[in-house]
Amino acid sequence: MMESWKERALARYQELKKLGKSFFPYIIYKDTVVVFLIFVVVLGLAIVKGAELEEVADPTDTTYNPRPEWYFLFLFQALKYVPGSLEAVAAIILPSLVILLMILLPFIDRGPRRHPFDRPLLTILGIVAIVGFIGLTVVGLESPLLNPVVHKDPQVMAGRKLYADLKCSYCHSINGRGGVAGPDLTTVGSRRERDWFVQHFQSPQRVTPGSVMPRLNLLPEEVDELVAYMMTLGGGGGPFTPKAPHLFQDHCESCHRLDGKGGEIGPDLTTLRTYRDKGFIYGYIQDPKPFNPETSMPGFKGTLTDPEIEDLSRYLLSSKREKK
Amino acid sequence: MKKIVDWFDERIQTREIKETLFDRKIPKGVGWIYALGSASLFLLILQAVTGILLAMSYSAAPDHAYASVQYITEQIPMGAIIRGLHKWGASFMVIVVTLHMIRVYFMGAYKFPRELTWVLGVLIWLVVIGFGFTGYLLPWDQKGYWATMVGANLAGQAPFIGEAASKVLRGGEALGAITLTRFYAIHVLVLPASLLTLVGLHLFLVVRQGISAPPERDKGERS
């Protein structure tokens, strides 16, 4: 049997319906006006601002500062306020829970009361959510997102440009893009030493007799630039020493997880190399303050020597590490 | 003209359809803010039309995606405007659908007898966001690529299923050709099919049950 309030609600609805107007033309008219206004605004934006197209995606450019679509900004901004160990909770579990609650809302909030003043708790909750969303989005729009300070190494950038200008990709591929006449360079940075690169670029045939790779007649600084770029390939700033894993164990593991082992106070660093570049990591280990004013991680400038920090950065960036 | 209408009416009772759709009474007090639902429907149509136009010239392979988008922008007549409409239409879609949902939330319109309409609405909202997420990658420019990378990494944080979810999303370990094709298939096949089904059901309920009346203060009635 139907509860009496439901019957009353349905009866009241019929009453109001009788008093109301027909859909056509009265409601249609309002709809048309609103739709027209929205269309004008969208068309205006489409013509004036258009849809931007940035440079073509470059999987090797880890210095790019990612920025999601604006309606995800609030989430990314919110993530900045939670400690790394809770990131999974804040990024996945909490939003999933909110969505679940939203779906279940009509089964949680039942009964005849519909007016916002008759449901103060939900009304306040709704207002808080809206204000929070807008606030976080505004802050997120103003503050850079993930790479707070992007350290683009000018030498590396110049090297990348040279690589494109000299059409190295006719023979080599990086991350699956390019030719196959020469070896794949995706991880070459972790395979070769600096000096090897320099000599090879000066004269491929001297290093690899019979090589078909053309001699490039580069200026010395161009060689340096290309080498700097090559060294960043392989997710790495070059090979690390056997000491690096121990450095990590001694200084970082208490707070950071790496390849499934370590503390939970700071973020898991296993996939760090997919979204941070060397300049960032090196600088962050030295002193995290300039990158993240609210940091709770100590700087290691006095504790570790520069070569040790370099070693650690390479270790974190290396893709070979995980295979061990 | 009348003859044609009659011809159809004799067979499929078009007058009845017109009566249920257009001559239905709307309860007293329904104001401008109720137009948000219709506006969402309009944006859906706009997205479908511009989306189909874009799909005619778009290629979902990493080697060609970017160039094809460039081609659309620079070579196709009105191409830049079509892209602009699709992009801004998408943003407005999210805004308007969300506002529509906020309206229903504060008015308590999700209550008896319209619980199902609300559930379908939340699902529609999720699908709309899914459109945004998958569409962002398609131009294969830096912005889309890295935002998707971050998104996939975030999905990877989920307990238990995280690794698997982010792998399925990307179609492998790295973000590449498979990811792009996969996102495209989701964007133009899976999501549109879901959206049309959900919106169809949602509208059926709206017409069948009538638009909710504006809420009235509780006069102390007990349930």
Coordinates of C-alpha atoms in Angstrom, one line a residue:
Chain A
M1 CA 0.0 0.0 0.0
M2 CA 1.2 3.5 -0.8
E3 CA 2.2 5.7 2.1
S4 CA -0.2 8.5 2.6
W5 CA 2.4 11.3 1.9
K6 CA 3.1 9.8 -1.5
E7 CA -0.6 9.9 -2.4
R8 CA -0.8 13.5 -1.2
A9 CA 2.3 14.4 -3.2
L10 CA 0.8 12.9 -6.3
A11 CA -2.5 14.6 -5.7
R12 CA -0.9 17.9 -5.2
Y13 CA 1.1 17.5 -8.3
Q14 CA -2.1 16.9 -10.3
E15 CA -3.5 20.1 -8.8
L16 CA -0.5 22.1 -9.8
K17 CA -0.6 20.6 -13.2
K18 CA -4.1 21.6 -13.7
L19 CA -3.1 25.2 -12.9
G20 CA -0.2 25.1 -15.2
K21 CA 0.2 25.8 -18.9
S22 CA 0.8 23.4 -21.7
F23 CA 4.3 22.5 -22.8
F24 CA 3.8 24.0 -26.2
P25 CA 4.2 26.9 -26.7
Y26 CA 4.9 28.2 -23.2
I27 CA 7.7 26.0 -22.0
I28 CA 9.1 25.5 -25.5
Y29 CA 9.4 29.3 -25.7
K30 CA 11.5 29.5 -22.6
D31 CA 13.6 26.5 -23.7
T32 CA 14.2 28.1 -27.1
V33 CA 15.3 31.4 -25.6
V34 CA 17.8 29.7 -23.3
V35 CA 19.1 27.4 -26.0
F36 CA 19.5 30.3 -28.4
L37 CA 21.5 32.3 -25.8
I38 CA 23.7 29.4 -25.0
F39 CA 24.3 28.7 -28.7
V40 CA 25.2 32.4 -29.3
V41 CA 27.8 32.2 -26.5
V42 CA 29.3 28.9 -27.7
L43 CA 29.4 30.1 -31.2
G44 CA 31.0 33.4 -30.1
L45 CA 33.7 31.5 -28.1
A46 CA 34.2 29.1 -31.0
I47 CA 34.9 32.0 -33.4
V48 CA 36.8 34.3 -31.1
K49 CA 38.8 31.9 -29.1
G50 CA 38.5 28.7 -31.2
A51 CA 40.1 25.5 -30.1
E52 CA 43.7 25.7 -29.5
L53 CA 46.1 23.1 -30.8
E54 CA 49.4 22.9 -29.0
E55 CA 52.6 21.4 -30.3
V56 CA 52.3 17.7 -31.3
A57 CA 52.5 15.3 -28.4
D58 CA 56.0 14.5 -27.5
P59 CA 56.3 11.5 -25.2
T60 CA 60.0 12.3 -24.5
D61 CA 59.3 15.8 -23.3
T62 CA 59.1 15.2 -19.6
T63 CA 59.4 18.9 -18.9
Y64 CA 55.9 19.6 -20.2
N65 CA 53.7 21.0 -17.5
P66 CA 50.5 19.0 -17.7
R67 CA 47.2 20.7 -17.1
P68 CA 43.9 18.8 -17.2
E69 CA 40.6 20.0 -18.6
W70 CA 39.4 22.8 -16.3
Y71 CA 36.7 20.7 -14.6
F72 CA 39.3 18.3 -13.3
L73 CA 41.4 21.1 -11.9
F74 CA 39.7 21.1 -8.5
L75 CA 40.6 17.5 -8.0
F76 CA 44.3 18.1 -8.9
Q77 CA 44.4 21.2 -6.7
A78 CA 42.8 19.3 -3.8
L79 CA 45.5 16.6 -4.2
K80 CA 48.1 19.1 -3.4
Y81 CA 46.8 19.4 0.1
V82 CA 46.9 15.7 1.0
P83 CA 50.0 13.9 1.9
G84 CA 51.3 11.4 -0.5
S85 CA 50.3 8.4 1.5
L86 CA 46.7 9.5 1.3
E87 CA 46.8 10.4 -2.4
A88 CA 45.0 7.2 -3.4
V89 CA 42.3 7.9 -1.0
A90 CA 41.8 11.5 -2.1
A91 CA 42.2 10.8 -5.8
I92 CA 40.2 7.7 -6.3
I93 CA 38.4 6.4 -3.2
L94 CA 36.8 9.7 -2.1
P95 CA 35.5 10.7 -5.5
S96 CA 34.1 7.2 -6.1
L97 CA 32.4 7.4 -2.7
V98 CA 30.9 10.8 -3.6
I99 CA 29.6 9.5 -6.9
L100 CA 28.1 6.5 -5.2
L101 CA 26.4 8.7 -2.6
M102 CA 25.1 10.8 -5.4
I103 CA 23.6 7.9 -7.2
L104 CA 22.0 6.7 -4.0
L105 CA 20.8 10.1 -2.9
P106 CA 17.1 9.5 -3.6
F107 CA 17.2 6.4 -1.5
I108 CA 19.0 8.1 1.4
D109 CA 17.0 11.3 1.5
R110 CA 13.4 10.1 1.3
G111 CA 10.1 11.5 2.6
P112 CA 7.9 14.3 1.5
R113 CA 10.2 17.3 2.3
R114 CA 11.5 18.9 -0.8
H115 CA 12.0 22.5 -0.1
P116 CA 15.7 23.4 0.5
F117 CA 14.8 25.0 3.8
D118 CA 13.2 21.8 4.9
R119 CA 16.4 19.9 4.2
P120 CA 19.0 22.2 5.8
L121 CA 21.7 19.6 6.0
L122 CA 21.7 18.7 2.3
T123 CA 21.3 22.3 1.4
I124 CA 24.3 23.3 3.4
L125 CA 26.3 20.3 2.0
G126 CA 25.4 21.3 -1.5
I127 CA 26.5 24.9 -1.0
V128 CA 29.8 23.8 0.6
A129 CA 30.5 21.5 -2.3
I130 CA 29.8 24.2 -4.9
V131 CA 31.9 26.8 -3.0
G132 CA 34.7 24.3 -2.5
F133 CA 34.6 23.3 -6.2
I134 CA 34.8 27.0 -7.4
G135 CA 37.4 27.9 -4.8
L136 CA 39.7 25.0 -5.7
T137 CA 39.2 25.6 -9.4
V138 CA 40.2 29.3 -9.1
V139 CA 43.2 28.5 -7.0
G140 CA 44.1 25.7 -9.5
L141 CA 43.8 28.1 -12.4
E142 CA 46.2 30.5 -10.9
S143 CA 48.8 28.1 -9.6
P144 CA 50.9 25.9 -11.9
L145 CA 49.8 22.4 -11.6
L146 CA 52.3 19.6 -11.3
N147 CA 55.6 20.9 -12.2
P148 CA 55.6 23.9 -9.9
V149 CA 58.9 25.1 -11.4
V150 CA 59.7 23.6 -14.7
H151 CA 63.4 23.3 -15.2
K152 CA 63.9 23.2 -18.9
D153 CA 67.5 22.6 -19.5
P154 CA 68.3 24.9 -22.4
Q155 CA 71.0 22.5 -23.6
V156 CA 68.6 19.6 -23.7
M157 CA 66.0 21.7 -25.5
A158 CA 68.6 22.8 -28.1
G159 CA 69.6 19.1 -28.5
R160 CA 66.0 18.1 -29.1
K161 CA 65.7 20.8 -31.7
L162 CA 68.9 19.6 -33.4
Y163 CA 67.6 16.1 -33.4
A164 CA 64.5 17.3 -35.3
D165 CA 66.4 19.7 -37.6
L166 CA 69.0 17.1 -38.6
K167 CA 66.3 14.6 -39.4
C168 CA 67.9 11.9 -37.2
S169 CA 64.4 10.4 -37.0
Y170 CA 64.7 9.2 -40.6
C171 CA 67.0 6.4 -39.2
H172 CA 66.2 6.3 -35.5
S173 CA 63.1 6.1 -33.5
I174 CA 62.3 7.3 -30.0
N175 CA 59.3 5.8 -28.2
G176 CA 58.2 4.1 -31.4
R177 CA 58.3 7.1 -33.7
G178 CA 60.8 7.3 -36.4
G179 CA 62.8 5.1 -38.8
V180 CA 64.5 1.8 -38.4
A181 CA 67.7 2.1 -40.3
G182 CA 69.6 2.9 -37.1
P183 CA 69.1 1.5 -33.6
D184 CA 66.2 2.5 -31.4
L185 CA 67.3 5.4 -29.2
T186 CA 64.5 5.3 -26.6
T187 CA 66.8 4.1 -23.9
V188 CA 70.2 5.0 -25.4
G189 CA 70.9 7.4 -22.5
S190 CA 71.1 4.5 -20.1
R191 CA 73.3 2.4 -22.4
R192 CA 76.1 4.8 -23.4
E193 CA 78.5 7.1 -21.6
R194 CA 79.0 10.7 -22.4
D195 CA 82.4 10.4 -24.0
W196 CA 81.1 7.6 -26.2
F197 CA 78.5 9.9 -27.6
V198 CA 80.9 12.8 -28.2
Q199 CA 83.3 10.6 -30.1
H200 CA 80.5 8.8 -32.0
F201 CA 78.9 12.1 -33.1
Q202 CA 82.3 13.4 -34.2
S203 CA 82.9 10.4 -36.3
P204 CA 80.5 7.4 -36.2
Q205 CA 82.8 5.4 -38.4
R206 CA 85.7 5.7 -36.0
V207 CA 83.6 4.3 -33.1
T208 CA 81.6 1.8 -35.1
P209 CA 83.6 0.9 -38.2
G210 CA 81.5 0.6 -41.3
S211 CA 78.6 2.6 -39.7
V212 CA 76.3 4.0 -42.3
M213 CA 75.4 6.8 -40.0
P214 CA 76.5 10.1 -41.6
R215 CA 79.2 12.2 -40.2
L216 CA 77.5 15.3 -39.1
N217 CA 80.3 17.9 -39.0
L218 CA 78.8 19.5 -35.9
L219 CA 80.1 22.4 -34.0
P220 CA 81.5 21.4 -30.6
E221 CA 78.6 23.1 -28.8
E222 CA 76.1 21.3 -31.0
V223 CA 77.7 18.0 -30.1
D224 CA 77.3 18.9 -26.4
E225 CA 73.6 19.8 -27.0
L226 CA 72.9 16.5 -28.8
V227 CA 74.7 14.6 -26.1
A228 CA 72.8 16.3 -23.4
Y229 CA 69.6 15.3 -25.2
M230 CA 70.7 11.7 -25.7
M231 CA 71.6 11.4 -22.1
T232 CA 68.0 12.2 -21.1
L233 CA 66.7 9.3 -23.2
G234 CA 65.9 6.1 -21.4
G235 CA 64.0 7.9 -18.8
G236 CA 67.4 8.7 -17.4
G237 CA 69.9 11.3 -16.8
G238 CA 72.5 8.6 -17.6
P239 CA 73.7 5.5 -15.8
F240 CA 73.7 5.5 -12.1
T241 CA 76.3 3.9 -9.8
P242 CA 75.8 0.8 -7.7
K243 CA 75.8 3.1 -4.7
A244 CA 72.6 4.8 -5.7
P245 CA 70.2 2.1 -4.3
H246 CA 72.0 2.3 -0.9
L247 CA 71.8 6.1 -0.9
F248 CA 68.0 5.7 -1.4
Q249 CA 67.7 3.1 1.3
D250 CA 69.6 5.3 3.8
H251 CA 68.1 8.6 3.1
C252 CA 64.7 8.3 1.4
E253 CA 63.2 4.9 2.0
S254 CA 61.8 5.8 5.4
C255 CA 59.4 8.2 3.7
H256 CA 59.2 7.1 0.0
R257 CA 58.1 3.9 -1.6
L258 CA 60.1 2.8 -4.7
D259 CA 59.3 -0.3 -6.7
G260 CA 57.0 -1.6 -4.0
K261 CA 59.3 -1.0 -1.0
G262 CA 59.5 1.8 1.5
G263 CA 57.6 4.2 3.7
E264 CA 54.3 6.0 3.1
I265 CA 55.0 9.5 4.4
G266 CA 55.9 10.9 1.0
P267 CA 54.6 10.0 -2.5
D268 CA 55.5 6.7 -4.2
L269 CA 58.4 7.5 -6.5
T270 CA 58.1 4.4 -8.7
T271 CA 56.6 6.2 -11.7
L272 CA 58.3 9.6 -11.0
R273 CA 60.2 9.5 -14.2
T274 CA 57.0 9.5 -16.3
Y275 CA 56.1 13.0 -15.1
R276 CA 59.2 14.7 -13.7
D277 CA 62.4 15.8 -15.4
K278 CA 65.9 15.6 -14.1
G279 CA 66.1 19.3 -13.3
F280 CA 63.1 19.0 -11.1
I281 CA 64.2 15.9 -9.2
Y282 CA 67.7 17.1 -8.7
G283 CA 66.5 20.5 -7.4
Y284 CA 63.8 18.9 -5.3
I285 CA 66.3 16.7 -3.5
Q286 CA 68.6 19.6 -2.9
D287 CA 65.9 21.8 -1.5
P288 CA 62.2 21.2 -2.1
K289 CA 61.1 24.7 -0.8
P290 CA 61.3 26.6 -4.1
F291 CA 59.2 23.9 -5.8
N292 CA 56.7 23.4 -3.0
P293 CA 56.4 26.1 -0.3
E294 CA 54.3 23.8 1.9
T295 CA 56.8 20.9 1.7
S296 CA 57.4 18.7 4.6
M297 CA 60.4 17.0 3.1
P298 CA 63.9 18.0 4.3
G299 CA 66.4 19.3 1.8
F300 CA 69.5 17.2 1.3
K301 CA 71.9 19.9 0.2
G302 CA 74.3 19.7 3.2
T303 CA 73.7 16.0 3.8
L304 CA 74.5 14.6 0.4
T305 CA 77.2 15.7 -2.0
D306 CA 76.3 17.0 -5.5
P307 CA 77.5 13.9 -7.2
E308 CA 75.4 11.8 -4.8
I309 CA 72.3 13.8 -5.6
E310 CA 73.1 13.4 -9.3
D311 CA 73.4 9.7 -8.8
L312 CA 70.1 9.5 -7.0
S313 CA 68.3 11.5 -9.6
R314 CA 69.6 9.2 -12.3
Y315 CA 68.5 6.2 -10.2
L316 CA 65.0 7.6 -9.9
L317 CA 64.8 8.4 -13.6
S318 CA 66.2 5.1 -14.8
S319 CA 63.9 2.5 -16.3
K320 CA 66.4 -0.2 -15.8
R321 CA 66.1 0.0 -12.1
E322 CA 62.7 -1.8 -12.1
K323 CA 64.0 -4.7 -14.0
K324 CA 66.2 -5.7 -11.1
Chain B
M1 CA -0.6 18.6 -45.9
K2 CA -3.5 17.6 -43.8
K3 CA -3.8 14.5 -45.9
I4 CA -0.2 13.5 -45.1
V5 CA -0.8 14.1 -41.4
D6 CA -4.0 12.0 -41.6
W7 CA -2.2 9.3 -43.4
F8 CA 0.4 8.9 -40.6
D9 CA -2.2 9.4 -37.9
E10 CA -4.4 6.6 -39.2
R11 CA -1.4 4.3 -38.9
I12 CA 0.7 5.4 -36.0
Q13 CA -1.6 7.8 -34.1
T14 CA 0.7 10.8 -34.5
R15 CA -1.8 13.1 -32.8
E16 CA -1.6 11.1 -29.7
I17 CA 2.2 11.5 -29.8
K18 CA 1.8 15.2 -30.3
E19 CA -0.6 15.4 -27.4
T20 CA 1.7 13.5 -25.0
L21 CA 4.8 15.4 -26.1
F22 CA 3.6 19.0 -26.7
D23 CA 0.2 19.5 -25.2
R24 CA 1.1 18.0 -21.8
K25 CA 0.5 20.3 -18.9
I26 CA 3.4 21.7 -17.0
P27 CA 2.8 22.4 -13.3
K28 CA 2.4 25.9 -12.2
G29 CA 5.5 27.8 -11.2
V30 CA 8.0 26.1 -13.6
G31 CA 10.4 28.9 -14.4
W32 CA 13.4 29.7 -16.6
I33 CA 15.8 27.5 -14.6
Y34 CA 13.9 24.4 -15.8
A35 CA 15.2 25.1 -19.3
L36 CA 18.6 23.7 -18.3
G37 CA 17.5 20.2 -19.2
S38 CA 16.4 21.2 -22.7
A39 CA 19.6 23.1 -23.0
S40 CA 21.6 20.0 -22.2
L41 CA 19.7 18.1 -24.9
F42 CA 20.5 20.9 -27.4
L43 CA 24.2 20.7 -26.5
L44 CA 24.1 17.0 -27.0
I45 CA 22.7 17.5 -30.5
L46 CA 25.4 20.2 -31.2
Q47 CA 28.1 17.8 -30.0
A48 CA 26.8 15.0 -32.1
V49 CA 26.6 17.1 -35.3
T50 CA 30.0 18.7 -34.9
G51 CA 31.5 15.4 -33.7
I52 CA 30.3 13.6 -36.8
L53 CA 31.7 16.4 -39.0
L54 CA 35.1 16.1 -37.2
A55 CA 35.1 12.4 -37.4
M56 CA 34.9 12.6 -41.2
S57 CA 38.4 14.1 -41.4
Y58 CA 40.0 12.8 -38.3
S59 CA 42.5 9.9 -38.1
A60 CA 43.1 8.2 -34.8
A61 CA 46.7 7.1 -35.3
P62 CA 49.5 9.0 -33.5
D63 CA 51.3 9.6 -36.7
H64 CA 48.3 11.2 -38.3
A65 CA 46.0 12.5 -35.6
Y66 CA 47.8 15.8 -35.1
A67 CA 48.1 16.4 -38.8
S68 CA 44.5 15.6 -39.4
V69 CA 43.4 18.0 -36.7
Q70 CA 45.7 20.6 -38.3
Y71 CA 44.1 19.8 -41.6
I72 CA 40.6 20.2 -40.2
T73 CA 41.5 23.6 -38.7
E74 CA 43.3 25.0 -41.7
Q75 CA 41.9 23.4 -44.8
I76 CA 38.3 22.3 -44.2
P77 CA 35.8 25.1 -44.8
M78 CA 34.5 26.2 -41.4
G79 CA 36.8 23.6 -39.9
A80 CA 38.1 25.9 -37.2
I81 CA 34.6 26.9 -36.2
I82 CA 33.4 23.3 -36.1
R83 CA 36.3 22.4 -33.8
G84 CA 35.7 25.5 -31.7
L85 CA 32.0 24.6 -31.4
H86 CA 32.8 21.0 -30.4
K87 CA 35.4 22.1 -27.8
W88 CA 33.3 24.9 -26.3
G89 CA 30.2 22.9 -26.6
A90 CA 31.8 20.2 -24.5
S91 CA 32.7 22.7 -21.8
F92 CA 29.2 24.0 -21.8
M93 CA 27.8 20.6 -21.7
V94 CA 29.6 19.9 -18.5
I95 CA 28.5 23.2 -17.1
V96 CA 24.8 23.0 -18.1
V97 CA 24.4 19.3 -17.1
T98 CA 26.0 20.1 -13.8
L99 CA 23.7 23.2 -13.3
H100 CA 20.7 21.1 -14.2
M101 CA 21.8 18.6 -11.6
I102 CA 22.3 21.3 -9.0
R103 CA 18.8 22.6 -9.7
V104 CA 17.3 19.2 -9.1
Y105 CA 19.4 18.7 -6.0
F106 CA 18.4 21.9 -4.3
M107 CA 14.7 21.5 -5.3
G108 CA 14.6 18.0 -4.0
A109 CA 13.2 17.0 -7.4
Y110 CA 14.9 13.6 -7.2
K111 CA 12.4 12.4 -4.6
F112 CA 9.4 10.1 -5.0
P113 CA 8.3 9.4 -7.7
R114 CA 11.4 10.6 -9.7
E115 CA 14.2 8.5 -8.1
L116 CA 15.0 6.7 -11.3
T117 CA 15.2 9.9 -13.3
W118 CA 17.9 11.1 -10.9
V119 CA 19.9 7.9 -11.0
L120 CA 19.9 8.0 -14.8
G121 CA 20.9 11.7 -14.6
V122 CA 23.9 11.0 -12.5
L123 CA 25.0 8.3 -15.0
I124 CA 24.5 10.8 -17.8
W125 CA 26.7 13.2 -16.0
L126 CA 29.5 10.6 -15.6
V127 CA 29.3 9.8 -19.3
V128 CA 29.6 13.5 -20.1
I129 CA 32.7 13.7 -18.0
G130 CA 34.0 10.5 -19.8
F131 CA 33.5 12.3 -23.1
G132 CA 35.6 15.2 -21.8
F133 CA 38.4 13.0 -20.6
T134 CA 38.7 10.8 -23.7
G135 CA 38.2 13.8 -26.1
Y136 CA 41.0 15.7 -24.6
L137 CA 43.6 13.2 -25.9
L138 CA 42.3 13.0 -29.5
P139 CA 44.2 16.0 -31.0
W140 CA 47.4 14.3 -29.8
D141 CA 49.0 17.5 -28.8
Q142 CA 51.1 18.1 -25.7
K143 CA 48.3 19.3 -23.6
G144 CA 46.1 16.3 -24.2
Y145 CA 48.9 13.8 -24.1
W146 CA 50.3 14.9 -20.7
A147 CA 46.9 15.5 -19.1
T148 CA 46.0 11.9 -20.1
M149 CA 49.2 10.6 -18.7
V150 CA 48.5 12.3 -15.4
G151 CA 44.9 10.9 -15.5
A152 CA 46.1 7.4 -16.2
N153 CA 48.7 7.6 -13.4
L154 CA 46.0 8.8 -11.0
A155 CA 43.8 5.9 -12.0
G156 CA 46.8 3.7 -11.3
Q157 CA 46.6 4.8 -7.6
A158 CA 43.3 3.0 -7.0
P159 CA 43.7 0.2 -4.6
F160 CA 43.7 -3.4 -6.0
I161 CA 42.4 -2.5 -9.5
G162 CA 44.6 0.6 -10.0
E163 CA 47.3 -1.0 -12.0
A164 CA 44.9 -3.0 -14.1
A165 CA 42.6 0.0 -14.7
S166 CA 45.3 2.2 -15.8
K167 CA 46.7 -0.5 -18.1
V168 CA 43.3 -1.1 -19.7
L169 CA 42.9 2.7 -20.1
R170 CA 46.3 3.0 -21.8
G171 CA 46.1 -0.3 -23.7
G172 CA 49.5 -1.3 -22.3
E173 CA 52.4 0.1 -20.2
A174 CA 53.0 3.2 -22.2
L175 CA 50.7 5.8 -23.6
G176 CA 50.8 5.4 -27.3
A177 CA 49.0 4.2 -30.5
I178 CA 46.7 1.8 -28.7
T179 CA 45.7 4.4 -26.2
L180 CA 44.7 6.8 -28.9
T181 CA 42.7 4.2 -30.8
R182 CA 41.1 3.0 -27.6
F183 CA 40.1 6.5 -26.5
Y184 CA 38.7 7.2 -29.9
A185 CA 36.6 4.1 -29.9
I186 CA 35.3 5.0 -26.4
H187 CA 34.7 8.5 -27.5
V188 CA 32.8 7.8 -30.7
L189 CA 31.2 4.4 -30.0
V190 CA 30.9 3.4 -26.4
L191 CA 30.0 6.7 -24.9
P192 CA 27.6 7.9 -27.5
A193 CA 25.7 4.6 -27.4
S194 CA 25.6 4.8 -23.6
L195 CA 24.6 8.4 -23.6
L196 CA 21.7 8.0 -26.1
T197 CA 20.4 5.0 -24.2
L198 CA 20.5 6.9 -20.9
V199 CA 19.1 10.1 -22.3
G200 CA 16.3 8.2 -24.0
L201 CA 15.3 6.6 -20.7
H202 CA 15.7 9.8 -18.8
L203 CA 13.4 11.7 -21.2
F204 CA 10.9 8.9 -21.3
L205 CA 10.6 9.2 -17.6
V206 CA 10.4 13.0 -17.7
V207 CA 7.6 12.9 -20.2
R208 CA 5.8 10.0 -18.6
Q209 CA 5.9 11.4 -15.0
G210 CA 5.8 15.1 -15.9
I211 CA 8.3 17.8 -14.9
S212 CA 8.4 18.1 -11.1
A213 CA 6.6 21.0 -9.5
P214 CA 8.7 23.6 -7.7
P215 CA 9.1 22.5 -4.0
E216 CA 6.7 23.8 -1.4
R217 CA 7.5 24.3 2.3
D218 CA 6.6 21.4 4.5
K219 CA 3.5 22.4 6.4
G220 CA 4.1 20.1 9.3
E221 CA 2.6 17.0 7.7
R222 CA 3.9 13.8 9.1
S223 CA 4.9 11.1 6.7

